[in-house]
PDB file of C-alpha atoms in Angstrom:
ATOM      1  CA  MET N   2      12.264  25.669  18.423  1.00  0.00           C
ATOM      2  CA  ASP N   3      10.107  23.230  16.459  1.00  0.00           C
ATOM      3  CA  LYS N   4       8.239  24.755  13.530  1.00  0.00           C
ATOM      4  CA  ALA N   5       5.083  23.340  11.954  1.00  0.00           C
ATOM      5  CA  ILE N   6       5.263  22.939   8.183  1.00  0.00           C
ATOM      6  CA  ILE N   7       1.560  22.102   7.736  1.00  0.00           C
ATOM      7  CA  ASN N   8      -1.454  22.913   9.849  1.00  0.00           C
ATOM      8  CA  LEU N   9      -4.077  20.201   9.449  1.00  0.00           C
ATOM      9  CA  GLU N  10      -7.688  20.839  10.300  1.00  0.00           C
ATOM     10  CA  GLU N  11      -9.372  19.175  13.231  1.00  0.00           C
ATOM     11  CA  GLY N  12     -11.066  16.030  11.981  1.00  0.00           C
ATOM     12  CA  THR N  13      -8.227  14.983   9.647  1.00  0.00           C
ATOM     13  CA  THR N  14      -8.393  11.195   9.286  1.00  0.00           C
ATOM     14  CA  CYS N  15      -5.610  10.293   6.815  1.00  0.00           C
ATOM     15  CA  THR N  16      -2.733  11.829   4.874  1.00  0.00           C
ATOM     16  CA  ALA N  17      -0.344  10.879   2.061  1.00  0.00           C
ATOM     17  CA  TRP N  18       2.707  12.504   0.468  1.00  0.00           C
ATOM     18  CA  ASN N  19       3.147  12.297  -3.279  1.00  0.00           C
ATOM     19  CA  TYR N  20       6.184  10.579  -4.811  1.00  0.00           C
ATOM     20  CA  SER N  21       8.439  13.653  -4.695  1.00  0.00           C
ATOM     21  CA  GLY N  22       7.310  14.774  -1.249  1.00  0.00           C
ATOM     22  CA  HIS N  23       6.271  18.174  -2.629  1.00  0.00           C
ATOM     23  CA  ARG N  24       2.509  17.711  -2.138  1.00  0.00           C
ATOM     24  CA  LEU N  25       0.391  16.349   0.674  1.00  0.00           C
ATOM     25  CA  VAL N  26      -3.231  15.245   0.502  1.00  0.00           C
ATOM     26  CA  ALA N  27      -5.314  15.016   3.681  1.00  0.00           C
ATOM     27  CA  GLY N  28      -8.702  13.356   4.126  1.00  0.00           C
ATOM     28  CA  SER N  29     -11.274  14.548   6.613  1.00  0.00           C
ATOM     29  CA  ILE N  30     -14.108  13.176   8.688  1.00  0.00           C
ATOM     30  CA  ASN N  31     -16.493  15.399   6.719  1.00  0.00           C
ATOM     31  CA  GLY N  32     -15.667  13.644   3.434  1.00  0.00           C
ATOM     32  CA  SER N  33     -13.405  16.330   1.971  1.00  0.00           C
ATOM     33  CA  LEU N  34      -9.839  16.237   0.634  1.00  0.00           C
ATOM     34  CA  SER N  35      -7.311  19.042   1.098  1.00  0.00           C
ATOM     35  CA  VAL N  36      -4.177  19.350  -1.046  1.00  0.00           C
ATOM     36  CA  PHE N  37      -1.155  21.215   0.326  1.00  0.00           C
ATOM     37  CA  ASP N  38       1.651  22.678  -1.780  1.00  0.00           C
ATOM     38  CA  SER N  39       4.787  24.671  -1.075  1.00  0.00           C
ATOM     39  CA  THR N  40       4.568  27.958  -2.978  1.00  0.00           C
ATOM     40  CA  ASP N  41       8.212  28.806  -2.310  1.00  0.00           C
ATOM     41  CA  PRO N  42      10.814  26.134  -3.263  1.00  0.00           C
ATOM     42  CA  ALA N  43      13.170  27.587  -0.645  1.00  0.00           C
ATOM     43  CA  SER N  44      10.559  27.204   2.095  1.00  0.00           C
ATOM     44  CA  SER N  45       9.422  24.104   3.916  1.00  0.00           C
ATOM     45  CA  VAL N  46       6.014  25.612   4.716  1.00  0.00           C
ATOM     46  CA  PHE N  47       2.988  24.165   2.894  1.00  0.00           C
ATOM     47  CA  ASN N  48      -0.322  25.910   2.257  1.00  0.00           C
ATOM     48  CA  CYS N  49      -3.679  24.515   1.223  1.00  0.00           C
ATOM     49  CA  SER N  50      -4.083  24.958  -2.554  1.00  0.00           C
ATOM     50  CA  SER N  51      -7.303  22.955  -3.028  1.00  0.00           C
ATOM     51  CA  LYS N  52     -10.139  21.653  -0.901  1.00  0.00           C
ATOM     52  CA  PHE N  53     -13.071  19.704  -2.292  1.00  0.00           C
ATOM     53  CA  LYS N  54     -15.832  17.341  -1.225  1.00  0.00           C
ATOM     54  CA  VAL N  55     -15.397  13.739  -2.354  1.00  0.00           C
ATOM     55  CA  HIS N  56     -18.119  11.885  -0.438  1.00  0.00           C
ATOM     56  CA  GLU N  57     -20.841  12.254   2.167  1.00  0.00           C
ATOM     57  CA  SER N  58     -19.025   9.873   4.544  1.00  0.00           C
ATOM     58  CA  SER N  59     -15.553  10.381   5.985  1.00  0.00           C
ATOM     59  CA  THR N  60     -12.365   9.607   4.078  1.00  0.00           C
ATOM     60  CA  VAL N  61     -10.352   6.823   5.702  1.00  0.00           C
ATOM     61  CA  LYS N  62      -7.414   6.345   3.304  1.00  0.00           C
ATOM     62  CA  VAL N  63      -5.765   8.259   0.448  1.00  0.00           C
ATOM     63  CA  VAL N  64      -3.090   7.061  -2.001  1.00  0.00           C
ATOM     64  CA  TRP N  65      -1.337   9.025  -4.765  1.00  0.00           C
ATOM     65  CA  ALA N  66      -1.133   7.553  -8.247  1.00  0.00           C
ATOM     66  CA  PRO N  67       2.398   7.203  -9.700  1.00  0.00           C
ATOM     67  CA  PRO N  68       3.710  10.565 -10.987  1.00  0.00           C
ATOM     68  CA  GLU N  69       3.942   9.464 -14.617  1.00  0.00           C
ATOM     69  CA  TYR N  70       0.134   9.333 -14.666  1.00  0.00           C
ATOM     70  CA  GLY N  71      -0.366  12.901 -13.495  1.00  0.00           C
ATOM     71  CA  ASP N  72      -1.692  14.191 -10.204  1.00  0.00           C
ATOM     72  CA  ALA N  73      -4.389  11.791  -9.047  1.00  0.00           C
ATOM     73  CA  VAL N  74      -5.403  10.211  -5.759  1.00  0.00           C
ATOM     74  CA  ALA N  75      -7.454   7.152  -4.878  1.00  0.00           C
ATOM     75  CA  CYS N  76      -9.517   7.500  -1.724  1.00  0.00           C
ATOM     76  CA  ILE N  77     -11.410   4.973   0.367  1.00  0.00           C
ATOM     77  CA  CYS N  78     -14.465   6.297   2.187  1.00  0.00           C
ATOM     78  CA  ALA N  79     -16.053   5.094   5.411  1.00  0.00           C
ATOM     79  CA  ASP N  80     -18.827   3.295   3.543  1.00  0.00           C
ATOM     80  CA  GLY N  81     -16.187   1.241   1.708  1.00  0.00           C
ATOM     81  CA  SER N  82     -16.422   2.989  -1.663  1.00  0.00           C
ATOM     82  CA  LEU N  83     -13.314   3.539  -3.806  1.00  0.00           C
ATOM     83  CA  LEU N  84     -13.004   6.793  -5.766  1.00  0.00           C
ATOM     84  CA  LEU N  85     -10.302   8.142  -8.081  1.00  0.00           C
ATOM     85  CA  TRP N  86      -9.862  11.923  -8.338  1.00  0.00           C
ATOM     86  CA  GLU N  87      -7.635  13.708 -10.852  1.00  0.00           C
ATOM     87  CA  GLU N  88      -6.311  17.270 -11.037  1.00  0.00           C
ATOM     88  CA  VAL N  89      -7.057  18.678 -14.497  1.00  0.00           C
ATOM     89  CA  VAL N  90      -6.594  21.992 -16.296  1.00  0.00           C
ATOM     90  CA  GLU N  91      -9.217  22.985 -18.870  1.00  0.00           C
ATOM     91  CA  ASP N  92      -9.219  26.047 -21.150  1.00  0.00           C
ATOM     92  CA  SER N  93      -6.353  27.786 -19.347  1.00  0.00           C
ATOM     93  CA  GLU N  94      -8.336  27.817 -16.104  1.00  0.00           C
ATOM     94  CA  LEU N  95      -6.873  27.125 -12.695  1.00  0.00           C
ATOM     95  CA  PRO N  96      -6.326  23.429 -11.885  1.00  0.00           C
ATOM     96  CA  GLN N  97      -9.405  21.662 -10.572  1.00  0.00           C
ATOM     97  CA  TRP N  98      -9.914  18.254  -9.006  1.00  0.00           C
ATOM     98  CA  LYS N  99     -12.536  16.112 -10.726  1.00  0.00           C
ATOM     99  CA  LEU N 100     -13.916  12.640 -10.084  1.00  0.00           C
ATOM    100  CA  CYS N 101     -12.723  10.396 -12.891  1.00  0.00           C
ATOM    101  CA  LYS N 102     -13.655   6.926 -11.606  1.00  0.00           C
ATOM    102  CA  CYS N 103     -15.949   5.330  -9.049  1.00  0.00           C
ATOM    103  CA  PHE N 104     -15.132   1.637  -8.773  1.00  0.00           C
ATOM    104  CA  ASP N 105     -18.180  -0.599  -8.573  1.00  0.00           C
ATOM    105  CA  ARG N 106     -18.903  -2.625  -5.477  1.00  0.00           C
ATOM    106  CA  ILE N 107     -21.880  -4.748  -4.470  1.00  0.00           C
ATOM    107  CA  SER N 108     -21.936  -5.315  -0.731  1.00  0.00           C
ATOM    108  CA  SER N 109     -18.335  -5.550   0.477  1.00  0.00           C
ATOM    109  CA  GLN N 110     -16.167  -2.600   1.483  1.00  0.00           C
ATOM    110  CA  VAL N 111     -12.718  -1.662   0.204  1.00  0.00           C
ATOM    111  CA  LEU N 112     -10.134  -1.960   3.000  1.00  0.00           C
ATOM    112  CA  ASP N 113      -6.893  -1.068   1.223  1.00  0.00           C
ATOM    113  CA  VAL N 114      -5.747  -0.026  -2.240  1.00  0.00           C
ATOM    114  CA  ARG N 115      -2.339   0.408  -3.886  1.00  0.00           C
ATOM    115  CA  PHE N 116      -1.015   1.373  -7.323  1.00  0.00           C
ATOM    116  CA  GLY N 117       1.726  -0.523  -9.120  1.00  0.00           C
ATOM    117  CA  VAL N 118       3.550   0.252 -12.406  1.00  0.00           C
ATOM    118  CA  PHE N 119       5.055  -2.530 -14.515  1.00  0.00           C
ATOM    119  CA  HIS N 120       5.898  -2.735 -18.234  1.00  0.00           C
ATOM    120  CA  THR N 121       4.334   0.695 -18.899  1.00  0.00           C
ATOM    121  CA  SER N 122       1.048  -0.577 -17.444  1.00  0.00           C
ATOM    122  CA  LEU N 123      -0.645   0.896 -14.376  1.00  0.00           C
ATOM    123  CA  LYS N 124      -2.345  -1.582 -12.070  1.00  0.00           C
ATOM    124  CA  LEU N 125      -4.430  -1.071  -8.974  1.00  0.00           C
ATOM    125  CA  VAL N 126      -5.009  -3.816  -6.408  1.00  0.00           C
ATOM    126  CA  ALA N 127      -7.828  -3.530  -3.879  1.00  0.00           C
ATOM    127  CA  ALA N 128      -8.614  -5.733  -0.864  1.00  0.00           C
ATOM    128  CA  TYR N 129     -12.233  -6.103   0.265  1.00  0.00           C
ATOM    129  CA  SER N 130     -14.030  -6.866   3.518  1.00  0.00           C
ATOM    130  CA  ASP N 131     -15.307 -10.191   2.150  1.00  0.00           C
ATOM    131  CA  GLY N 132     -11.750 -11.447   1.662  1.00  0.00           C
ATOM    132  CA  GLN N 133     -11.680 -10.845  -2.083  1.00  0.00           C
ATOM    133  CA  VAL N 134      -8.752  -9.279  -3.922  1.00  0.00           C
ATOM    134  CA  LYS N 135      -9.324  -7.433  -7.191  1.00  0.00           C
ATOM    135  CA  VAL N 136      -6.643  -6.302  -9.625  1.00  0.00           C
ATOM    136  CA  PHE N 137      -7.578  -3.561 -12.101  1.00  0.00           C
ATOM    137  CA  GLU N 138      -5.527  -2.493 -15.121  1.00  0.00           C
ATOM    138  CA  LEU N 139      -5.570   0.896 -16.808  1.00  0.00           C
ATOM    139  CA  LEU N 140      -6.322   0.417 -20.517  1.00  0.00           C
ATOM    140  CA  ASP N 141      -5.338   3.895 -21.702  1.00  0.00           C
ATOM    141  CA  PRO N 142      -2.413   5.667 -19.975  1.00  0.00           C
ATOM    142  CA  PHE N 143      -3.955   9.036 -20.941  1.00  0.00           C
ATOM    143  CA  ASP N 144      -7.403   8.285 -19.556  1.00  0.00           C
ATOM    144  CA  LEU N 145      -7.731   7.471 -15.845  1.00  0.00           C
ATOM    145  CA  LYS N 146     -11.414   6.657 -16.339  1.00  0.00           C
ATOM    146  CA  ASN N 147     -10.722   3.547 -18.396  1.00  0.00           C
ATOM    147  CA  TRP N 148     -10.034   0.591 -16.076  1.00  0.00           C
ATOM    148  CA  GLN N 149     -10.546  -3.134 -16.604  1.00  0.00           C
ATOM    149  CA  LEU N 150     -10.872  -5.859 -13.978  1.00  0.00           C
ATOM    150  CA  GLN N 151      -7.883  -8.133 -14.635  1.00  0.00           C
ATOM    151  CA  ALA N 152      -8.321 -10.699 -11.860  1.00  0.00           C
ATOM    152  CA  GLU N 153     -10.281 -11.549  -8.709  1.00  0.00           C
ATOM    153  CA  PHE N 154      -9.239 -14.104  -6.073  1.00  0.00           C
ATOM    154  CA  GLN N 155      -8.918 -14.781  -2.349  1.00  0.00           C
ATOM    155  CA  ASN N 156      -5.704 -14.533  -0.327  1.00  0.00           C
ATOM    156  CA  VAL N 157      -5.153 -18.308  -0.016  1.00  0.00           C
ATOM    157  CA  ILE N 158      -2.317 -20.581  -1.100  1.00  0.00           C
ATOM    158  CA  GLU N 159      -4.492 -23.436  -2.369  1.00  0.00           C
ATOM    159  CA  SER N 160      -6.441 -22.304  -5.418  1.00  0.00           C
ATOM    160  CA  LEU N 161      -9.248 -24.785  -4.665  1.00  0.00           C
ATOM    161  CA  SER N 162      -9.890 -23.250  -1.246  1.00  0.00           C
ATOM    162  CA  LYS N 163     -12.820 -20.854  -1.320  1.00  0.00           C
ATOM    163  CA  PHE N 164     -14.335 -19.251   1.763  1.00  0.00           C
ATOM    164  CA  GLY N 165     -17.737 -17.657   1.996  1.00  0.00           C
ATOM    165  CA  ASN N 166     -19.244 -15.421   4.685  1.00  0.00           C
ATOM    166  CA  VAL N 167     -15.847 -13.889   5.419  1.00  0.00           C
ATOM    167  CA  SER N 168     -15.592 -10.810   7.634  1.00  0.00           C
ATOM    168  CA  CYS N 169     -12.359  -8.813   7.381  1.00  0.00           C
ATOM    169  CA  LYS N 170     -11.505  -5.949   9.718  1.00  0.00           C
ATOM    170  CA  SER N 171      -8.537  -4.619   7.742  1.00  0.00           C
ATOM    171  CA  ALA N 172      -6.047  -5.468   5.002  1.00  0.00           C
ATOM    172  CA  SER N 173      -2.608  -4.273   3.935  1.00  0.00           C
ATOM    173  CA  ILE N 174      -1.014  -4.312   0.464  1.00  0.00           C
ATOM    174  CA  ALA N 175       2.533  -3.476  -0.671  1.00  0.00           C
ATOM    175  CA  TRP N 176       3.810  -3.731  -4.247  1.00  0.00           C
ATOM    176  CA  ASN N 177       7.320  -4.806  -5.101  1.00  0.00           C
ATOM    177  CA  PRO N 178       8.891  -1.357  -5.724  1.00  0.00           C
ATOM    178  CA  PHE N 179      11.391  -2.712  -8.270  1.00  0.00           C
ATOM    179  CA  LYS N 180      10.470  -1.823 -11.874  1.00  0.00           C
ATOM    180  CA  GLY N 181      12.962  -3.797 -13.970  1.00  0.00           C
ATOM    181  CA  GLU N 182      11.956  -4.891 -17.465  1.00  0.00           C
ATOM    182  CA  LEU N 183      12.429  -8.565 -16.622  1.00  0.00           C
ATOM    183  CA  GLN N 184      10.653  -8.349 -13.265  1.00  0.00           C
ATOM    184  CA  GLN N 185       7.145  -9.765 -13.015  1.00  0.00           C
ATOM    185  CA  SER N 186       4.452  -7.762 -11.258  1.00  0.00           C
ATOM    186  CA  SER N 187       4.233  -8.824  -7.616  1.00  0.00           C
ATOM    187  CA  PHE N 188       2.783  -7.634  -4.338  1.00  0.00           C
ATOM    188  CA  VAL N 189       2.370  -8.850  -0.757  1.00  0.00           C
ATOM    189  CA  LEU N 190      -0.998  -8.918   1.003  1.00  0.00           C
ATOM    190  CA  GLY N 191      -2.211  -9.739   4.514  1.00  0.00           C
ATOM    191  CA  PHE N 192      -5.621  -9.616   6.240  1.00  0.00           C
ATOM    192  CA  ASP N 193      -7.107  -9.227   9.689  1.00  0.00           C
ATOM    193  CA  SER N 194     -10.141 -11.493   9.324  1.00  0.00           C
ATOM    194  CA  ASP N 195     -12.165 -14.229  11.009  1.00  0.00           C
ATOM    195  CA  VAL N 196     -10.755 -16.836   8.584  1.00  0.00           C
ATOM    196  CA  PRO N 197      -7.193 -17.850   9.613  1.00  0.00           C
ATOM    197  CA  GLN N 198      -6.296 -19.086   6.117  1.00  0.00           C
ATOM    198  CA  LEU N 199      -6.755 -15.587   4.686  1.00  0.00           C
ATOM    199  CA  ASN N 200      -4.732 -13.711   7.290  1.00  0.00           C
ATOM    200  CA  SER N 201      -1.118 -14.705   6.650  1.00  0.00           C
ATOM    201  CA  SER N 202       0.817 -12.494   4.225  1.00  0.00           C
ATOM    202  CA  LYS N 203       1.268 -13.990   0.775  1.00  0.00           C
ATOM    203  CA  VAL N 204       3.407 -12.818  -2.105  1.00  0.00           C
ATOM    204  CA  TRP N 205       1.419 -12.769  -5.362  1.00  0.00           C
ATOM    205  CA  GLU N 206       3.165 -12.743  -8.743  1.00  0.00           C
ATOM    206  CA  PHE N 207       1.710 -12.345 -12.214  1.00  0.00           C
ATOM    207  CA  ASP N 208       2.302 -15.352 -14.462  1.00  0.00           C
ATOM    208  CA  GLN N 209       2.755 -13.752 -17.861  1.00  0.00           C
ATOM    209  CA  ASP N 210       2.582 -17.042 -19.773  1.00  0.00           C
ATOM    210  CA  HIS N 211      -0.807 -18.024 -18.364  1.00  0.00           C
ATOM    211  CA  GLN N 212      -2.082 -14.503 -17.641  1.00  0.00           C
ATOM    212  CA  ARG N 213      -2.962 -15.183 -14.014  1.00  0.00           C
ATOM    213  CA  TRP N 214      -1.900 -14.263 -10.469  1.00  0.00           C
ATOM    214  CA  LEU N 215      -0.236 -16.971  -8.399  1.00  0.00           C
ATOM    215  CA  PRO N 216       0.787 -17.138  -4.718  1.00  0.00           C
ATOM    216  CA  VAL N 217       4.541 -17.769  -4.691  1.00  0.00           C
ATOM    217  CA  ALA N 218       5.375 -17.366  -0.980  1.00  0.00           C
ATOM    218  CA  GLU N 219       3.731 -17.310   2.436  1.00  0.00           C
ATOM    219  CA  LEU N 220       5.353 -15.146   5.113  1.00  0.00           C
ATOM    220  CA  ALA N 221       4.380 -16.964   8.295  1.00  0.00           C
ATOM    221  CA  LEU N 222       5.657 -19.869  10.348  1.00  0.00           C
ATOM    222  CA  PRO N 223       3.250 -22.832  10.617  1.00  0.00           C
ATOM    223  CA  GLU N 224       2.191 -21.893  14.143  1.00  0.00           C
ATOM    224  CA  ASP N 225       1.594 -18.232  13.161  1.00  0.00           C
ATOM    225  CA  LYS N 226      -0.389 -18.600   9.934  1.00  0.00           C
ATOM    226  CA  GLY N 227      -3.667 -17.547  11.530  1.00  0.00           C
ATOM    227  CA  ASP N 228      -2.329 -14.390  13.174  1.00  0.00           C
ATOM    228  CA  PRO N 229      -4.089 -11.228  11.937  1.00  0.00           C
ATOM    229  CA  VAL N 230      -1.831  -8.939   9.895  1.00  0.00           C
ATOM    230  CA  SER N 231      -2.024  -5.190  10.533  1.00  0.00           C
ATOM    231  CA  THR N 232       0.388  -3.838   7.926  1.00  0.00           C
ATOM    232  CA  VAL N 233       3.093  -4.913   5.435  1.00  0.00           C
ATOM    233  CA  ALA N 234       5.984  -3.075   3.733  1.00  0.00           C
ATOM    234  CA  TRP N 235       8.208  -4.202   0.805  1.00  0.00           C
ATOM    235  CA  ALA N 236      11.732  -2.752   0.868  1.00  0.00           C
ATOM    236  CA  PRO N 237      13.368  -1.241  -2.225  1.00  0.00           C
ATOM    237  CA  ASN N 238      16.101  -3.527  -3.506  1.00  0.00           C
ATOM    238  CA  ILE N 239      19.486  -2.086  -4.434  1.00  0.00           C
ATOM    239  CA  GLY N 240      21.694  -5.043  -5.310  1.00  0.00           C
ATOM    240  CA  ARG N 241      20.418  -7.621  -2.804  1.00  0.00           C
ATOM    241  CA  PRO N 242      20.069 -11.225  -4.067  1.00  0.00           C
ATOM    242  CA  TYR N 243      16.790 -11.488  -2.131  1.00  0.00           C
ATOM    243  CA  GLU N 244      13.736  -9.381  -1.353  1.00  0.00           C
ATOM    244  CA  LEU N 245      13.129  -7.916   2.109  1.00  0.00           C
ATOM    245  CA  ILE N 246       9.557  -7.632   3.430  1.00  0.00           C
ATOM    246  CA  ALA N 247       8.296  -6.454   6.827  1.00  0.00           C
ATOM    247  CA  VAL N 248       5.101  -7.952   8.267  1.00  0.00           C
ATOM    248  CA  ALA N 249       3.398  -6.640  11.414  1.00  0.00           C
ATOM    249  CA  THR N 250       0.976  -8.913  13.268  1.00  0.00           C
ATOM    250  CA  CYS N 251      -0.689  -8.821  16.664  1.00  0.00           C
ATOM    251  CA  LYS N 252       2.461 -10.462  18.097  1.00  0.00           C
ATOM    252  CA  GLU N 253       5.451  -8.832  16.411  1.00  0.00           C
ATOM    253  CA  ILE N 254       7.094  -7.119  13.487  1.00  0.00           C
ATOM    254  CA  ALA N 255       8.844  -9.798  11.441  1.00  0.00           C
ATOM    255  CA  LEU N 256      11.408  -9.282   8.674  1.00  0.00           C
ATOM    256  CA  TRP N 257      11.500 -11.855   5.886  1.00  0.00           C
ATOM    257  CA  HIS N 258      14.010 -12.679   3.167  1.00  0.00           C
ATOM    258  CA  VAL N 259      12.302 -13.910   0.009  1.00  0.00           C
ATOM    259  CA  GLY N 260      14.401 -15.712  -2.599  1.00  0.00           C
ATOM    260  CA  SER N 261      14.367 -14.903  -6.302  1.00  0.00           C
ATOM    261  CA  ASN N 262      14.613 -18.412  -7.796  1.00  0.00           C
ATOM    262  CA  PRO N 263      11.418 -20.500  -7.655  1.00  0.00           C
ATOM    263  CA  ASP N 264      11.438 -24.223  -6.858  1.00  0.00           C
ATOM    264  CA  PRO N 265       9.856 -26.800  -9.230  1.00  0.00           C
ATOM    265  CA  ASP N 266       6.436 -25.954  -7.769  1.00  0.00           C
ATOM    266  CA  GLY N 267       6.908 -22.261  -8.495  1.00  0.00           C
ATOM    267  CA  ARG N 268       7.341 -21.274  -4.845  1.00  0.00           C
ATOM    268  CA  LEU N 269      10.012 -18.903  -3.567  1.00  0.00           C
ATOM    269  CA  SER N 270      12.156 -19.671  -0.514  1.00  0.00           C
ATOM    270  CA  VAL N 271      11.430 -17.605   2.597  1.00  0.00           C
ATOM    271  CA  GLU N 272      13.397 -17.037   5.802  1.00  0.00           C
ATOM    272  CA  LYS N 273      12.377 -15.119   8.898  1.00  0.00           C
ATOM    273  CA  VAL N 274      15.526 -13.162   9.742  1.00  0.00           C
ATOM    274  CA  ALA N 275      14.428 -10.808  12.501  1.00  0.00           C
ATOM    275  CA  MET N 276      11.689 -10.238  15.051  1.00  0.00           C
ATOM    276  CA  LEU N 277      11.429  -6.631  16.188  1.00  0.00           C
ATOM    277  CA  SER N 278       9.939  -5.701  19.540  1.00  0.00           C
ATOM    278  CA  THR N 279       6.508  -4.206  19.077  1.00  0.00           C
ATOM    279  CA  HIS N 280       5.155  -0.832  20.107  1.00  0.00           C
ATOM    280  CA  ASP N 281       3.243  -2.491  22.973  1.00  0.00           C
ATOM    281  CA  SER N 282       0.229  -1.566  20.860  1.00  0.00           C
ATOM    282  CA  GLU N 283      -1.183  -2.144  17.402  1.00  0.00           C
ATOM    283  CA  VAL N 284       1.249  -1.272  14.602  1.00  0.00           C
ATOM    284  CA  TRP N 285      -0.499   1.085  12.201  1.00  0.00           C
ATOM    285  CA  GLN N 286       2.034   1.763   9.479  1.00  0.00           C
ATOM    286  CA  MET N 287       5.516   0.837   8.252  1.00  0.00           C
ATOM    287  CA  GLU N 288       7.637   2.563   5.616  1.00  0.00           C
ATOM    288  CA  TRP N 289      11.093   1.849   4.169  1.00  0.00           C
ATOM    289  CA  ASP N 290      13.528   4.551   3.114  1.00  0.00           C
ATOM    290  CA  MET N 291      14.553   4.753  -0.547  1.00  0.00           C
ATOM    291  CA  SER N 292      17.613   2.532   0.019  1.00  0.00           C
ATOM    292  CA  GLY N 293      15.680  -0.216   1.814  1.00  0.00           C
ATOM    293  CA  MET N 294      18.106   0.056   4.729  1.00  0.00           C
ATOM    294  CA  THR N 295      15.932   1.780   7.345  1.00  0.00           C
ATOM    295  CA  LEU N 296      12.430   0.794   8.433  1.00  0.00           C
ATOM    296  CA  ALA N 297      10.123   3.294  10.157  1.00  0.00           C
ATOM    297  CA  THR N 298       7.231   1.921  12.204  1.00  0.00           C
ATOM    298  CA  THR N 299       4.448   3.599  14.150  1.00  0.00           C
ATOM    299  CA  GLY N 300       1.419   2.486  16.112  1.00  0.00           C
ATOM    300  CA  SER N 301      -1.379   3.514  18.430  1.00  0.00           C
ATOM    301  CA  ASP N 302       1.209   4.529  21.049  1.00  0.00           C
ATOM    302  CA  GLY N 303       2.020   7.581  18.901  1.00  0.00           C
ATOM    303  CA  VAL N 304       5.728   6.719  18.713  1.00  0.00           C
ATOM    304  CA  VAL N 305       7.818   6.376  15.535  1.00  0.00           C
ATOM    305  CA  ARG N 306      10.681   3.879  15.717  1.00  0.00           C
ATOM    306  CA  LEU N 307      13.540   3.603  13.217  1.00  0.00           C
ATOM    307  CA  TRP N 308      15.174   0.200  12.668  1.00  0.00           C
ATOM    308  CA  GLN N 309      18.457  -0.648  10.951  1.00  0.00           C
ATOM    309  CA  CYS N 310      20.644  -3.691  10.410  1.00  0.00           C
ATOM    310  CA  ASN N 311      24.264  -3.673  11.620  1.00  0.00           C
ATOM    311  CA  LEU N 312      27.237  -5.237   9.844  1.00  0.00           C
ATOM    312  CA  ASN N 313      26.586  -8.547  11.619  1.00  0.00           C
ATOM    313  CA  GLY N 314      23.082  -8.778  10.186  1.00  0.00           C
ATOM    314  CA  VAL N 315      21.385  -7.951  13.491  1.00  0.00           C
ATOM    315  CA  TRP N 316      18.418  -5.584  13.365  1.00  0.00           C
ATOM    316  CA  HIS N 317      18.203  -3.020  16.157  1.00  0.00           C
ATOM    317  CA  GLU N 318      16.300   0.087  17.127  1.00  0.00           C
ATOM    318  CA  GLN N 319      18.233   3.085  15.804  1.00  0.00           C
ATOM    319  CA  ALA N 320      16.032   5.934  17.044  1.00  0.00           C
ATOM    320  CA  ILE N 321      12.740   6.769  18.738  1.00  0.00           C
ATOM    321  CA  LEU N 322      10.661   9.799  17.760  1.00  0.00           C
ATOM    322  CA  GLU N 323       8.044  10.780  20.315  1.00  0.00           C
ATOM    323  CA  PRO N 324       5.391  13.500  20.063  1.00  0.00           C
ATOM    324  CA  THR N 325       6.267  16.713  21.850  1.00  0.00           C
ATOM    325  CA  SER N 326       2.779  17.179  23.260  1.00  0.00           C
TER     326      SER N 326
END
């Protein structure tokens, strides 16, 4: 018989596991966060260890910070604000969650946010409803309050192209999970907006020599560049000579190979290697396993599909997980 490991309250809007999978944070429609822990290592049952109010509006997305920076979560609220909460222990008291950073915004709303760690530096990239992308860098690894805006740009290939009066419904960000010393910081980003040039997923890489972010690849065929992107996922790389990135649009889930050697213009080669049948609905989320061999996808149909590649390089549906009720 199936056994529940966590009982989430009615009104739960978003959840996220931490890096080790030993803690879960859940956001609620009432603007609170609940943190669940397993008190018994031998048990798979989780209990709520903390619950606290983060905002007057509902929480729509939560993301854990990397474990080397302690227990902290970034949360996006329904009004578009971006908050960073940290679990702290003071004077031998019980751990408490405290607000350590509220990122400034003027009129646009934050749509997605992700952390990335490279060269002992923690970065945070946020995508906004006006089509802007902001990259923040933590100045002091022991102080999560101290962030600096490193860069701000739009998700376009041509640097001279600037679009005003942009309205974006959603955005999706995925960092390159590889953390090698010689690897430059890079992430992929796609939008669902009313400006076709912003929508297609682009790979952004940090140019260390000139201290700027550059678009090095576009993951869309010419006829598909305006298609809204719902979510992206960058696969871990264990020995592959290329990167593997999944992009979900209104039409399909596409898998892309991205080369590692740039051409004279600094662009990376791309190849669309697979087109997976959709969920017959909007794809909400995609996640790779730790080996980068299995892709899990889910959408508004409530079904989780697992995809794998066979020895002939053909991607196929390996399993379907459907809700029991």
